[in-house]
mmCIF file of C-alpha atoms and ligand atoms in Angstrom:
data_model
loop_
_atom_site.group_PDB
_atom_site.id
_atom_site.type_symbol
_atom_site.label_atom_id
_atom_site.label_comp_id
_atom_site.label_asym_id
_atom_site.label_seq_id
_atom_site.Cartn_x
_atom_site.Cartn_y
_atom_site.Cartn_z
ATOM 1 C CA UNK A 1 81.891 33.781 16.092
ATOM 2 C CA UNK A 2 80.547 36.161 13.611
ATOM 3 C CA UNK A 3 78.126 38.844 15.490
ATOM 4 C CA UNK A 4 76.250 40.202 12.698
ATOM 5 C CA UNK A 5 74.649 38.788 9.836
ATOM 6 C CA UNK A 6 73.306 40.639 7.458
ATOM 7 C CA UNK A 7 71.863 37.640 5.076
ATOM 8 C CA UNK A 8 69.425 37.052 8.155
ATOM 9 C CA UNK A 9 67.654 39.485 6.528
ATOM 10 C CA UNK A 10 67.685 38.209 3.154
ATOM 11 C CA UNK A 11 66.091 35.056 3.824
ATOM 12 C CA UNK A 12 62.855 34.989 1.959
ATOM 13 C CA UNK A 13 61.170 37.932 -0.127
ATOM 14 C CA UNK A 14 59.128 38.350 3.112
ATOM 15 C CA UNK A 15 61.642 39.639 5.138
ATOM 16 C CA UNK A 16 63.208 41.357 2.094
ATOM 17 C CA UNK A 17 60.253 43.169 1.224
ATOM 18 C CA UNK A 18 59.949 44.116 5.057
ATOM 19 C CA UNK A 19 63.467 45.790 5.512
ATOM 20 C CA UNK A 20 63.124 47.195 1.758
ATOM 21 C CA UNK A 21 64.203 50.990 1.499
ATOM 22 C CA UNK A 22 63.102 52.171 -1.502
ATOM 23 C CA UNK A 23 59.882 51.400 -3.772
ATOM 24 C CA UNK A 24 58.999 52.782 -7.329
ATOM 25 C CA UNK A 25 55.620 53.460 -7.091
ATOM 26 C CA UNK A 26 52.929 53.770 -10.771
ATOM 27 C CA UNK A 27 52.298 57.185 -9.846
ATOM 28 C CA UNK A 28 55.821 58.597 -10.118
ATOM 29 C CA UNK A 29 56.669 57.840 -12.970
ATOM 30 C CA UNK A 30 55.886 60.072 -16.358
ATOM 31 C CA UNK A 31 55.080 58.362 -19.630
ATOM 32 C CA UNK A 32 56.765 60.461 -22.455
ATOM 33 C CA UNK A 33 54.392 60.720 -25.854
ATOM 34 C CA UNK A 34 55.665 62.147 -29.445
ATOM 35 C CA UNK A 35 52.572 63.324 -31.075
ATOM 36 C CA UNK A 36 52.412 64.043 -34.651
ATOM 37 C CA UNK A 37 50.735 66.621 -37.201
ATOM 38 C CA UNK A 38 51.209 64.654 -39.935
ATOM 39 C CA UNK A 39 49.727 61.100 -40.562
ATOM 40 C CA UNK A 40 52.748 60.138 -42.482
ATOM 41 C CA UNK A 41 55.046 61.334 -39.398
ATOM 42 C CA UNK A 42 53.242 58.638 -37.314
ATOM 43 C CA UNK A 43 54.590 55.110 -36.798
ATOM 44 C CA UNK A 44 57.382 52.564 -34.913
ATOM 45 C CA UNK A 45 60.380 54.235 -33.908
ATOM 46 C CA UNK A 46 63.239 51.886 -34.775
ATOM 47 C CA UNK A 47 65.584 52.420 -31.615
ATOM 48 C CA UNK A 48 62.252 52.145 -29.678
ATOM 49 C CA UNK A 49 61.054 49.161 -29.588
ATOM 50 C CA UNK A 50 57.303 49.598 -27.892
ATOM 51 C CA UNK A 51 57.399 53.411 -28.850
ATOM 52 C CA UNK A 52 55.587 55.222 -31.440
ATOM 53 C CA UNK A 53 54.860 58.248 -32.952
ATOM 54 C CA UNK A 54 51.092 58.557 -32.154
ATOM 55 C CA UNK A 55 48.645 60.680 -34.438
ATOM 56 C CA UNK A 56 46.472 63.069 -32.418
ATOM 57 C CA UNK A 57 43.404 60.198 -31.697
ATOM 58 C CA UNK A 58 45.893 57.632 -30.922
ATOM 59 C CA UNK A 59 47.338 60.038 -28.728
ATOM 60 C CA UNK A 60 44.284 60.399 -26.468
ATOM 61 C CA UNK A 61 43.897 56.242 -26.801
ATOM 62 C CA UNK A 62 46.982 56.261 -25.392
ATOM 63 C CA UNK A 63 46.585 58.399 -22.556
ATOM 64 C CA UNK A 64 43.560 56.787 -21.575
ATOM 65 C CA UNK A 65 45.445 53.211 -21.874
ATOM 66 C CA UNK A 66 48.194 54.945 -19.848
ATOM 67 C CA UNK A 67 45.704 56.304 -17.445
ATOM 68 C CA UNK A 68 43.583 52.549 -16.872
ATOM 69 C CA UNK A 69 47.301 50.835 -15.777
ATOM 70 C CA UNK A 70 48.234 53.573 -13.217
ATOM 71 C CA UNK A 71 50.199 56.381 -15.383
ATOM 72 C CA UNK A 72 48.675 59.684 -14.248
ATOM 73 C CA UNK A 73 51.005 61.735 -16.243
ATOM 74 C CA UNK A 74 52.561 62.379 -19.226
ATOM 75 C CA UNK A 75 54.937 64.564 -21.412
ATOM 76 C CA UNK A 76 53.895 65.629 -24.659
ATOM 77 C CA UNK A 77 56.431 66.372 -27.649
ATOM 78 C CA UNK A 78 54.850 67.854 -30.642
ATOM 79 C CA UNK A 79 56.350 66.985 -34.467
ATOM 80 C CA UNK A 80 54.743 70.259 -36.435
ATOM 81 C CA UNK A 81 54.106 70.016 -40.066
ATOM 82 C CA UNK A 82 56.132 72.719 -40.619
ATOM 83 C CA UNK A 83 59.348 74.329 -39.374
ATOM 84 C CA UNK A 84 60.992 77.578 -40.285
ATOM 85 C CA UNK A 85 63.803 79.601 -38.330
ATOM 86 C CA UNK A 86 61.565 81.470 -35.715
ATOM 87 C CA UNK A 87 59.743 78.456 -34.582
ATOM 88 C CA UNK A 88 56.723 79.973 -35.743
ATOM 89 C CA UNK A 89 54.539 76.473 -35.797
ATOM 90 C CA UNK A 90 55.769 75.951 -31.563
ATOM 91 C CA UNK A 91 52.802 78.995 -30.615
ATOM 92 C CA UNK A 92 50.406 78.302 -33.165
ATOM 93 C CA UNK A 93 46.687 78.194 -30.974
ATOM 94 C CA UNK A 94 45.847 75.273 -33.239
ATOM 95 C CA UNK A 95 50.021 73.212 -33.532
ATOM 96 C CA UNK A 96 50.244 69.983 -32.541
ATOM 97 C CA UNK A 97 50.905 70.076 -29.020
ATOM 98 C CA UNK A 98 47.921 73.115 -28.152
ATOM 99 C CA UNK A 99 45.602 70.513 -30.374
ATOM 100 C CA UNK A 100 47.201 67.501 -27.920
ATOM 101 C CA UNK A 101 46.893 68.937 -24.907
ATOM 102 C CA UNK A 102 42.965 69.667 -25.843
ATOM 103 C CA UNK A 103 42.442 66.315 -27.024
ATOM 104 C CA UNK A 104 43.715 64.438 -23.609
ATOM 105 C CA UNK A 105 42.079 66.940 -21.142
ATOM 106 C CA UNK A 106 39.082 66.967 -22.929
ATOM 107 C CA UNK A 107 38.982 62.871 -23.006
ATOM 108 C CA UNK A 108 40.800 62.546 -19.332
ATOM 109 C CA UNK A 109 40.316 65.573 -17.734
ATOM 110 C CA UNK A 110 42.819 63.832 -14.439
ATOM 111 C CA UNK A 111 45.739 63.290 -16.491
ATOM 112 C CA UNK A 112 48.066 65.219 -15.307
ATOM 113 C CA UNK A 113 49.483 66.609 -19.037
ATOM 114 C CA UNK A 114 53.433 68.287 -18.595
ATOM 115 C CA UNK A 115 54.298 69.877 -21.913
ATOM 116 C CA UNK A 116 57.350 70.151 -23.224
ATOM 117 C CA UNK A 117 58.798 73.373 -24.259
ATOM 118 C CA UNK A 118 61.341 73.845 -26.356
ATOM 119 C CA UNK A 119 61.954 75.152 -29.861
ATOM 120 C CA UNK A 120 64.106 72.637 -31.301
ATOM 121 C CA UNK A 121 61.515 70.368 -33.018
ATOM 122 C CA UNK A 122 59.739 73.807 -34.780
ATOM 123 C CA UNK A 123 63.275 75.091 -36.138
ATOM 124 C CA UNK A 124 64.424 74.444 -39.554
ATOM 125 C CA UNK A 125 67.972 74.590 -38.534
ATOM 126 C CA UNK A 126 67.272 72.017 -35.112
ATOM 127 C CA UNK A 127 68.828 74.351 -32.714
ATOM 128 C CA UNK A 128 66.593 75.159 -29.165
ATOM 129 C CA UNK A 129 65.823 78.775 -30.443
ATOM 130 C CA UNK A 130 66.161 81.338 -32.347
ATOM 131 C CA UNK A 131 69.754 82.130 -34.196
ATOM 132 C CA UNK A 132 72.143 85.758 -33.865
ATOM 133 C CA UNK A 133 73.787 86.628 -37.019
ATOM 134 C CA UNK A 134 76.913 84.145 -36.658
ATOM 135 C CA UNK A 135 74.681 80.917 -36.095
ATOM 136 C CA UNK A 136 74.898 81.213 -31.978
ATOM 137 C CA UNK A 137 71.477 80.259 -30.124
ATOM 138 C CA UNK A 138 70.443 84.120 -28.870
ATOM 139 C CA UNK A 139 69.565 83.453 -25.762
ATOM 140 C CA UNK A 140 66.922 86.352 -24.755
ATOM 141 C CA UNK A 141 65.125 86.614 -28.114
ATOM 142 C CA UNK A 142 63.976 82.648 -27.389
ATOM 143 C CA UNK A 143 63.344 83.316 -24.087
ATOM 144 C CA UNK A 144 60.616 85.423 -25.245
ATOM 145 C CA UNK A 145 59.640 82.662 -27.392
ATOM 146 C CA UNK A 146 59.269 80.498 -24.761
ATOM 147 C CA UNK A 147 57.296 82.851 -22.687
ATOM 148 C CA UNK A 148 54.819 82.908 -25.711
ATOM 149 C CA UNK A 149 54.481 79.394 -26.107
ATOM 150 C CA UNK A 150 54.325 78.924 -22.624
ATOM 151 C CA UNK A 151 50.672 80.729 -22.490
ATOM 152 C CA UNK A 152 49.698 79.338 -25.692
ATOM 153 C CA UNK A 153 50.284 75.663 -23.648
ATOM 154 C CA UNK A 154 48.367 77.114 -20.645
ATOM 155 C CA UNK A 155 45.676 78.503 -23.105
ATOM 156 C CA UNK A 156 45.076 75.083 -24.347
ATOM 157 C CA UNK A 157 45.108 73.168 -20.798
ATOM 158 C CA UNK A 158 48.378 72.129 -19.580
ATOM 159 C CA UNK A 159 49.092 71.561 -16.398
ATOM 160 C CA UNK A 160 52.414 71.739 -16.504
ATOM 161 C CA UNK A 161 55.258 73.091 -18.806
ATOM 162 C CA UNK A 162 58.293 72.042 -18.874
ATOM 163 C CA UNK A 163 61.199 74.327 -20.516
ATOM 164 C CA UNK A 164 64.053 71.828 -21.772
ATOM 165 C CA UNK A 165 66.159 74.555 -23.861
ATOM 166 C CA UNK A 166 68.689 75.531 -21.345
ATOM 167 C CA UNK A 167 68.402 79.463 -21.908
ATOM 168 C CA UNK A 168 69.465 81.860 -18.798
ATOM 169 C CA UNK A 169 66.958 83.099 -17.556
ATOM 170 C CA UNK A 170 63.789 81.458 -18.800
ATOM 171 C CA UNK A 171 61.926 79.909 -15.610
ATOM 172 C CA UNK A 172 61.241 83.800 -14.646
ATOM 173 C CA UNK A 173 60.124 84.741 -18.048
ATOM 174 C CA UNK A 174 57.523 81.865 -18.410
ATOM 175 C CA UNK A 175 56.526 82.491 -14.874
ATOM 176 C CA UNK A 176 56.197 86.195 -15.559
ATOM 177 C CA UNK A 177 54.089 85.420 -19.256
ATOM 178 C CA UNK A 178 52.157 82.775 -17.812
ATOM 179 C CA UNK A 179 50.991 85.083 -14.144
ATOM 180 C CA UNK A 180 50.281 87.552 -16.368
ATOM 181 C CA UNK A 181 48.317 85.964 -19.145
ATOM 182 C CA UNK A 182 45.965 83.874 -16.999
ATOM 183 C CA UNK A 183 47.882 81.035 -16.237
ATOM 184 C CA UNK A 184 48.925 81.091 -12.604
ATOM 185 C CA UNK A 185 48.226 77.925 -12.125
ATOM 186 C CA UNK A 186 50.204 76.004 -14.494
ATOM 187 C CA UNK A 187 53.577 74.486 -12.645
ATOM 188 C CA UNK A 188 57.107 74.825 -14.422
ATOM 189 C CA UNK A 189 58.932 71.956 -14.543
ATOM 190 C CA UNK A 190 62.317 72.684 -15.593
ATOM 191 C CA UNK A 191 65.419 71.091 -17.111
ATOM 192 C CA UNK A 192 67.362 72.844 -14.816
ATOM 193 C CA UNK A 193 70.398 70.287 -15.213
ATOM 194 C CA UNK A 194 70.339 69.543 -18.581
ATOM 195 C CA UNK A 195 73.632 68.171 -20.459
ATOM 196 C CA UNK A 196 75.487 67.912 -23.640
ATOM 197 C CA UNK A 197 74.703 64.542 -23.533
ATOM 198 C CA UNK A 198 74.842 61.427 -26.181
ATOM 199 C CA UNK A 199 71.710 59.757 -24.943
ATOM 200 C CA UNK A 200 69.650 62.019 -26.925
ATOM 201 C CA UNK A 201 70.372 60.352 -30.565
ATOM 202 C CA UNK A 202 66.739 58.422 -30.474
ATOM 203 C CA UNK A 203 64.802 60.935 -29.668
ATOM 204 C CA UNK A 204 66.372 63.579 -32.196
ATOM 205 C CA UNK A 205 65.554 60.707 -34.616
ATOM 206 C CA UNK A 206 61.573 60.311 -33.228
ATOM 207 C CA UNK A 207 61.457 64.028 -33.149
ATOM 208 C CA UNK A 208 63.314 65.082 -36.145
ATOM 209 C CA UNK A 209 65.419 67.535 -33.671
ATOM 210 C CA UNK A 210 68.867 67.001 -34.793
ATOM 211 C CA UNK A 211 70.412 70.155 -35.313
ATOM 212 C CA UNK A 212 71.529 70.968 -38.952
ATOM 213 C CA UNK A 213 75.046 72.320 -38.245
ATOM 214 C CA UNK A 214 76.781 72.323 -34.560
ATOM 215 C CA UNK A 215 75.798 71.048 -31.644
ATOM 216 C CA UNK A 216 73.811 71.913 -28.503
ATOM 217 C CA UNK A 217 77.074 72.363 -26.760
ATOM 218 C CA UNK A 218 76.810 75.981 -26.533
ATOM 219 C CA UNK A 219 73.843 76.229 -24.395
ATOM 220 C CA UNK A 220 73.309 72.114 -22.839
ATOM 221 C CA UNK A 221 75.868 71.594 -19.802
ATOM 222 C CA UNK A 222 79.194 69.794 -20.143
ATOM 223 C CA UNK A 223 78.956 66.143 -18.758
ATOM 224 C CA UNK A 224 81.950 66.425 -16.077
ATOM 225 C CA UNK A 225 80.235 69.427 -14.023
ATOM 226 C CA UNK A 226 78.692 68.485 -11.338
ATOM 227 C CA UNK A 227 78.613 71.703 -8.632
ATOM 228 C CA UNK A 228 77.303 74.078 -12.017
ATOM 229 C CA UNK A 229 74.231 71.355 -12.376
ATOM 230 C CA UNK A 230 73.379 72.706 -8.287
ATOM 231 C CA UNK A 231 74.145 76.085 -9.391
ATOM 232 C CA UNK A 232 71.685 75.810 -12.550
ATOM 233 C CA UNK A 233 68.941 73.872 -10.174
ATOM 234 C CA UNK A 234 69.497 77.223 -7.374
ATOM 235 C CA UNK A 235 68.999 79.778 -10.212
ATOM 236 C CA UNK A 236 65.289 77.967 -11.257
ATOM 237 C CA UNK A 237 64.494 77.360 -7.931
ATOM 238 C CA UNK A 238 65.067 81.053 -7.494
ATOM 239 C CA UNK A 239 63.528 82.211 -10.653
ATOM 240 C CA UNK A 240 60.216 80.203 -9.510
ATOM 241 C CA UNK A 241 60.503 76.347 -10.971
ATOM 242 C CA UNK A 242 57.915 74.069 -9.487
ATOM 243 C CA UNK A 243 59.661 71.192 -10.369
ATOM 244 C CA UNK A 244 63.648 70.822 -11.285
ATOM 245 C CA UNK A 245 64.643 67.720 -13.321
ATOM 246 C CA UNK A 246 68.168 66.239 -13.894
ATOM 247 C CA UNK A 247 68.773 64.715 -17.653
ATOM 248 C CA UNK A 248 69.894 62.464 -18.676
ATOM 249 C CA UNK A 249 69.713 60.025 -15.982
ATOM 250 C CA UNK A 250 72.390 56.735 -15.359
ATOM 251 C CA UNK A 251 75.009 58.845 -16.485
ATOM 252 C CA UNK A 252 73.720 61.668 -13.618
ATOM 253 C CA UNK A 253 72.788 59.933 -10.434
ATOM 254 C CA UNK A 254 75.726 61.251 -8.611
ATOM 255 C CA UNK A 255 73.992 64.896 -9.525
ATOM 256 C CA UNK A 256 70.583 63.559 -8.521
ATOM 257 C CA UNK A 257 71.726 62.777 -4.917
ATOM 258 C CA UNK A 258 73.557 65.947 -4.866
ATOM 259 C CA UNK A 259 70.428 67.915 -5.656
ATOM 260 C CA UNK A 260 68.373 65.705 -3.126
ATOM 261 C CA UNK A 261 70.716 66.541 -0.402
ATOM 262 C CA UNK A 262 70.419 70.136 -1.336
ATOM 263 C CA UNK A 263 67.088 71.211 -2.511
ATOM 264 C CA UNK A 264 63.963 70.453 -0.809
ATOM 265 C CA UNK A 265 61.511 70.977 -4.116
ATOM 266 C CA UNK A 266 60.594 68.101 -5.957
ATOM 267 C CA UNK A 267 63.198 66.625 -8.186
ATOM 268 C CA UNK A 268 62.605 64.848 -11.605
ATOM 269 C CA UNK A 269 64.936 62.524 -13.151
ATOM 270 C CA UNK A 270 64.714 62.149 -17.127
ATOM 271 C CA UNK A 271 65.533 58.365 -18.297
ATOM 272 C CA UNK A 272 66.097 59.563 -21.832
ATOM 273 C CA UNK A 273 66.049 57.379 -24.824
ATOM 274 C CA UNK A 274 69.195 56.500 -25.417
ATOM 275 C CA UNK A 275 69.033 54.886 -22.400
ATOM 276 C CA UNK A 276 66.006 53.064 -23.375
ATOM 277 C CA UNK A 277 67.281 52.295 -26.592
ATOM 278 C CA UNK A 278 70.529 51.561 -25.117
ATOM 279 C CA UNK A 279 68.553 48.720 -22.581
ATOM 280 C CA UNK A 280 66.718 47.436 -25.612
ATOM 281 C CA UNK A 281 69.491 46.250 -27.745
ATOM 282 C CA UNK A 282 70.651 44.262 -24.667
ATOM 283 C CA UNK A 283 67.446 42.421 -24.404
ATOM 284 C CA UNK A 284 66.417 41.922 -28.212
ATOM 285 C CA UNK A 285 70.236 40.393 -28.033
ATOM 286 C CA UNK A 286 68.998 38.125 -25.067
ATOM 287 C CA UNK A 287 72.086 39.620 -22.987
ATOM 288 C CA UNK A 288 70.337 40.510 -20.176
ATOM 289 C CA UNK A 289 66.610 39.796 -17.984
ATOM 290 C CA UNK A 290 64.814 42.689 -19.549
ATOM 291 C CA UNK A 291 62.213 42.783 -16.565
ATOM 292 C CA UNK A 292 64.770 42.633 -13.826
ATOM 293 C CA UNK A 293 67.220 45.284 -15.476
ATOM 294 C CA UNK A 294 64.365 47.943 -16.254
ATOM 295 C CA UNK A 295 63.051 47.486 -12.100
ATOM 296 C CA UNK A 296 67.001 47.785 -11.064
ATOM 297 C CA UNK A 297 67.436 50.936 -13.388
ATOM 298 C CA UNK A 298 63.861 52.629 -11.926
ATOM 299 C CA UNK A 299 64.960 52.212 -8.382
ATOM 300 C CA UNK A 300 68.192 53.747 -9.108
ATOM 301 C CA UNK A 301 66.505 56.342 -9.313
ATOM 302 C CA UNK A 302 64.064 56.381 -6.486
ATOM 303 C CA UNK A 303 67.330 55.354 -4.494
ATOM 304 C CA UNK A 304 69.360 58.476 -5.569
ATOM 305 C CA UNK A 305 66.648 60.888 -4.562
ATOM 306 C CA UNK A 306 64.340 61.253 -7.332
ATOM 307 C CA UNK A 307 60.360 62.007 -6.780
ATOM 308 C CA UNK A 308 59.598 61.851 -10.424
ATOM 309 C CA UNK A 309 61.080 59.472 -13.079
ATOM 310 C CA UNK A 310 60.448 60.805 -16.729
ATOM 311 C CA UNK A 311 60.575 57.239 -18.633
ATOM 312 C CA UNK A 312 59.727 55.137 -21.646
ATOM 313 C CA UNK A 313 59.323 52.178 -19.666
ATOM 314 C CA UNK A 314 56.580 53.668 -17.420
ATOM 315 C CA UNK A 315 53.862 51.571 -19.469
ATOM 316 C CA UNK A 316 55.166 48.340 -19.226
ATOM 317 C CA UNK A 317 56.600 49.028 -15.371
ATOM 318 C CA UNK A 318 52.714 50.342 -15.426
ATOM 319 C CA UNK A 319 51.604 46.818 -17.036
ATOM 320 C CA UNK A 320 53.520 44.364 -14.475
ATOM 321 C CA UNK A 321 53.548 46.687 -11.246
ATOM 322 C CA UNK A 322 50.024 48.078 -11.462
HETATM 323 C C1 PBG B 1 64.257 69.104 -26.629
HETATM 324 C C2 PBG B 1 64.421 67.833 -25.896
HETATM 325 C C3 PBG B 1 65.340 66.788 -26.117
HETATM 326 C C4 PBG B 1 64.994 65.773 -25.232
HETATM 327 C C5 PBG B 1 63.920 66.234 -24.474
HETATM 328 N N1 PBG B 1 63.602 67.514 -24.884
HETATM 329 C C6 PBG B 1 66.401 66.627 -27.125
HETATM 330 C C7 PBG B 1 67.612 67.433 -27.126
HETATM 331 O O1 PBG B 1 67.874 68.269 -26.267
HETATM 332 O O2 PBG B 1 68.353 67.241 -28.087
HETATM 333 C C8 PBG B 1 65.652 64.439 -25.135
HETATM 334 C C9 PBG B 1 64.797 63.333 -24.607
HETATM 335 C C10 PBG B 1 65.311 61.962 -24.845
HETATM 336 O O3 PBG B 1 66.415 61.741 -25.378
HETATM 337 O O4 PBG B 1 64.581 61.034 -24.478
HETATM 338 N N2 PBG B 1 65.258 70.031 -26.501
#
């Protein structure tokens, strides 16, 4: 006779639901938005299907659509009119992302608005800061930077910044800038685990981020590490991070139940777009149940340990979960 059986449990979606572990709730989950400067920036992005580059007024639409279903947060990226070497355009008062940030606090003062901070989409040459002679990413100079966009982000309303350049040393700096320059109460969410990774192609396409020569390689973390991602997520924790985040995030759940198991602050997953775009190719193909495969994927993460899930699918989880 057998004693125990587990499919007792299975019976009905009752008795599933009941003896259900893990949910993904609306509010978890982060909407990323690409915001533009220029009209002829905005539009489709191909490998997207369902995500756009938004001009400034369909930005705040957005938000407010985001907002209505159940999204109560988002991350802006900016794509500035103009780049140069030194970033200059990522802590102009009046770039795209300051003007963003305005725009959606002004219209929905609730949404919770997480900027992103990094200088790869204001560099000429694509790289995450500013160069040394020799083409290397010097790593204290765009700390600095970052400090100084940091408070421009504060400055304009953000509740949140999020530092996704992988620098040493740059939760402290920010922290430091942003206590200083009347901004103690903007959070840092970091990319404290942030890797080399492939996923990335789609967005470098819907930000215009790929770098011109090289890779990220030098500063982003090399995919088979798993102990230097806790090491990385100790250092921001120490250096004052609100909030650490693990990126990409299939490839990384093993590191997001590490972290969970080690660190009690609240940890963010990033479901970056080549993921998304990765899903999407399946489903336009008709290879797999779109619906079913984006809730299995979201509780993956909720299941590894994640609080937050940074995602492009938040809207339509948003639209059928709400
Ligand atoms: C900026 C940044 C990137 C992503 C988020 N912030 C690109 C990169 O590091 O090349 C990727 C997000 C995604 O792929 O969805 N440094």
């Amino acid at each position: 006779m057998i004693a125990l059986r587990p499919r007792r449990l299975r019976r009905g979606e009752v008795v599933r639901s009941l003896v259900r572990e893990n949910r993904v709730h609306v509010e978890q989950l982060v909407q990323p938005l690409f915001v533009v400067e220029r009209a002829g920036d905005a539009g489709p992005i191909e490998s997207m299907p369902g995500i756009a580059r938004l001009r400034l007024g369909e930005a705040a639409a957005e938000a407010r659509e985001l907002f209505s279903l159940g999204i109560r947060s988002v991350l802006l990226f900016g794509v500035p009119a103009h780049k140069d070497a030194i970033a200059s355009g990522s802590y102009d008062a009046d770039g795209i992302v300051q003007q963003a940030i305005r725009e959606i606090k002004a219209s929905l003062p609730e949404m919770l608005v997480i900027a992103d901070l990094c200088a790869c989409e204001y560099t000429d040459h694509g790289h995450c800061g500013v160069l040394a002679a020799g083409g290397d990413v010097d790593n204290d100079a765009t700390v600095e930077l970052l400090a100084r966009v940091a408070v421009t982000y504060a400055r304009a309303g953000a509740d949140v910044v999020a530092p996704s350049d992988m620098m040493d040393g740059r939760v402290e700096a920010i922290r430091s800038a942003l206590d200083a320059e009347g901004g103690r109460d903007v959070a840092i969410m970091a990319y404290s685990a942030k890797y080399a990774s492939a996923f990335y192609g789609p967005f470098r396409e819907a930000a215009g981020s790929t770098p011109r020569f090289g890779d990220r390689r030098g500063y982003q973390m090399d995919p088979p590490n798993a102990r230097e991602a806790l090491r990385e997520i100790a250092l921001d924790v120490d250096e004052g991070a609100d909030i650490v985040m693990i990126k990409p995030g299939l490839p990384y759940l093993d590191v997001v139940r590490a972290a969970r198991d080690r660190f009690d602050a609240p940890i963010a997953v990033y479901n970056v777009s080549g993921e998304y775009a990765m899903l999407h190719a399946a489903i336009a193909n008709g290879w797999l149940d779109g619906e079913r495969a984006v809730d299995e994927i979201l509780t993956s993460f909720v299941r590894a340990g994640a609080d937050i899930v940074i995602t492009y699918h938040a809207k339509e989880y948003a639209q059928r979960h709400g």
